[in-house]
Short mmCIF file of C-alpha atoms in Angstrom, two decimals:
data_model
loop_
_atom_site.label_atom_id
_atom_site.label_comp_id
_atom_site.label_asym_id
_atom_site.label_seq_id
_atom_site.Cartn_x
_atom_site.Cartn_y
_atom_site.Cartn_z
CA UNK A 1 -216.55 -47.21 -23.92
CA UNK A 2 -217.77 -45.23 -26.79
CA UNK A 3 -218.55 -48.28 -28.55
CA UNK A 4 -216.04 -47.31 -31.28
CA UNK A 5 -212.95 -48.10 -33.43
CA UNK A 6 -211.10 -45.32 -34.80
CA UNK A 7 -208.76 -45.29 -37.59
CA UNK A 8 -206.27 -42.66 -37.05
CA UNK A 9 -203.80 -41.12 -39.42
CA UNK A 10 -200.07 -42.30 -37.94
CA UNK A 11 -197.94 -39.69 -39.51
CA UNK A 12 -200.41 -36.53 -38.30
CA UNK A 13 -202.59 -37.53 -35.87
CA UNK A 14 -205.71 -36.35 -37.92
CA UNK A 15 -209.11 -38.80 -37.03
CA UNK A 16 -209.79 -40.75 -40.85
CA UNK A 17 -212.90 -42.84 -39.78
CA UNK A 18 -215.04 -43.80 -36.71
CA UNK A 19 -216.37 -47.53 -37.07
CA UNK A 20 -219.32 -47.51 -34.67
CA UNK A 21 -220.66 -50.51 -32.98
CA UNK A 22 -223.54 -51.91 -30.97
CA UNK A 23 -221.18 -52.28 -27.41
CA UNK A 24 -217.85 -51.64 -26.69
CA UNK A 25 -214.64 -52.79 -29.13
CA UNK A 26 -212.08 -55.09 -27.20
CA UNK A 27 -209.14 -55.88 -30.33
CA UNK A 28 -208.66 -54.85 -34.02
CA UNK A 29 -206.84 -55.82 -36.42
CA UNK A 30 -205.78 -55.27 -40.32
CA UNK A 31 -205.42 -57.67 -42.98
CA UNK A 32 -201.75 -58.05 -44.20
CA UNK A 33 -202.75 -55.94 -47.28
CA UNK A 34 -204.48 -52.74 -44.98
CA UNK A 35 -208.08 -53.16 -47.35
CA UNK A 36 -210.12 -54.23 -44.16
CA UNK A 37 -210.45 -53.84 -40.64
CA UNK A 38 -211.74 -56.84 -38.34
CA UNK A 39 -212.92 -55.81 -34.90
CA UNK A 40 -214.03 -57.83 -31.76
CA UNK A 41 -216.62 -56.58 -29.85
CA UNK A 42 -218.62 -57.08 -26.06
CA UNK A 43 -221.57 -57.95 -28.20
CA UNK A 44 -220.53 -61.41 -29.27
CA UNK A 45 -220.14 -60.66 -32.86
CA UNK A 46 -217.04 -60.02 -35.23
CA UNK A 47 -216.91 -57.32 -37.95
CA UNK A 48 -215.22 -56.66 -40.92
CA UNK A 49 -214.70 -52.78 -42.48
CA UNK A 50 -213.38 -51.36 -46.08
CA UNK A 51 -210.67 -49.19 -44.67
CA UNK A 52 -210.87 -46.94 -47.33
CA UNK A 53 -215.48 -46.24 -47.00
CA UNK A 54 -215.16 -47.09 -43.26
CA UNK A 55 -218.15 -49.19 -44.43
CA UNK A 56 -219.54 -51.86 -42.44
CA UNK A 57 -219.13 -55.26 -44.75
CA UNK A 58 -219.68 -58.02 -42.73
CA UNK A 59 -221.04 -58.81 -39.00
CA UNK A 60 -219.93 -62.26 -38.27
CA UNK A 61 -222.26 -64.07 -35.53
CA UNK A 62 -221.82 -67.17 -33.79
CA UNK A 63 -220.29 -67.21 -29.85
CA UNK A 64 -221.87 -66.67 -27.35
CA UNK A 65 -220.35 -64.37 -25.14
CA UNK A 66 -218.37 -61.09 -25.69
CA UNK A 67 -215.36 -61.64 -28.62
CA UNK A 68 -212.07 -60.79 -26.90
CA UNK A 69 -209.52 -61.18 -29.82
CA UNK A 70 -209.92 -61.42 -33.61
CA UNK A 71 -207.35 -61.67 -36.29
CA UNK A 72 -207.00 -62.38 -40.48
CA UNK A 73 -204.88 -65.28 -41.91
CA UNK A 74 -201.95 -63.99 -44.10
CA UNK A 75 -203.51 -64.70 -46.64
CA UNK A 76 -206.77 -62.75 -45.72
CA UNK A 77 -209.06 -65.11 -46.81
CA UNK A 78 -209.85 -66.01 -42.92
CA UNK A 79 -210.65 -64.43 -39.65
CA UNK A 80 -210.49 -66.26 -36.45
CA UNK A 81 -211.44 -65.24 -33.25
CA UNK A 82 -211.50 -65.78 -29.39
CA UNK A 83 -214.34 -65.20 -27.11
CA UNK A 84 -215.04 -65.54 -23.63
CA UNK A 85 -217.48 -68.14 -24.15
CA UNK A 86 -214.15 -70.53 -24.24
CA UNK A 87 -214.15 -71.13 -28.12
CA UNK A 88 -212.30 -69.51 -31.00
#
């Protein structure tokens, strides 16, 4: 409820980035080659974040209620997403 995603290190445990946000994160994701991060979040907007800045590249608006799940095609040229405004 800290209205965060946070990119650990999986071999250590050491924190590498905190990707804040406007409300609280429900799903994350990586693209199949780990250079971005898409997040779904309670305030009805997707992101996308360089994994390696932890910079914020793109907000992607359009539902209407809070984004549950959100995902890249393999070929990372895509996102889709889910919301609980009954579209994806």
């Amino acid at each position: 409820r800290d209205q965060t995603a946070r990119l650990w290190n999986a071999t250590d445990g050491t924190l590498i980035k905190t990707l804040r946000h406007e409300d609280w994160v429900h799903n994350c994701a990586f693209s199949f080659d780990d250079k971005l991060i898409v997040t779904a979040c309670r305030d009805n907007t997707v992101s996308i974040w360089d994994t390696q800045s932890g910079q914020l590249k793109r907000t992607l608006a359009g539902h209407s209620d809070y984004v549950r799940y959100s995902c890249f095609s393999t070929d990372g040229n895509r996102v889709v997403s889910a919301s609980y405004d009954e579209t994806a």
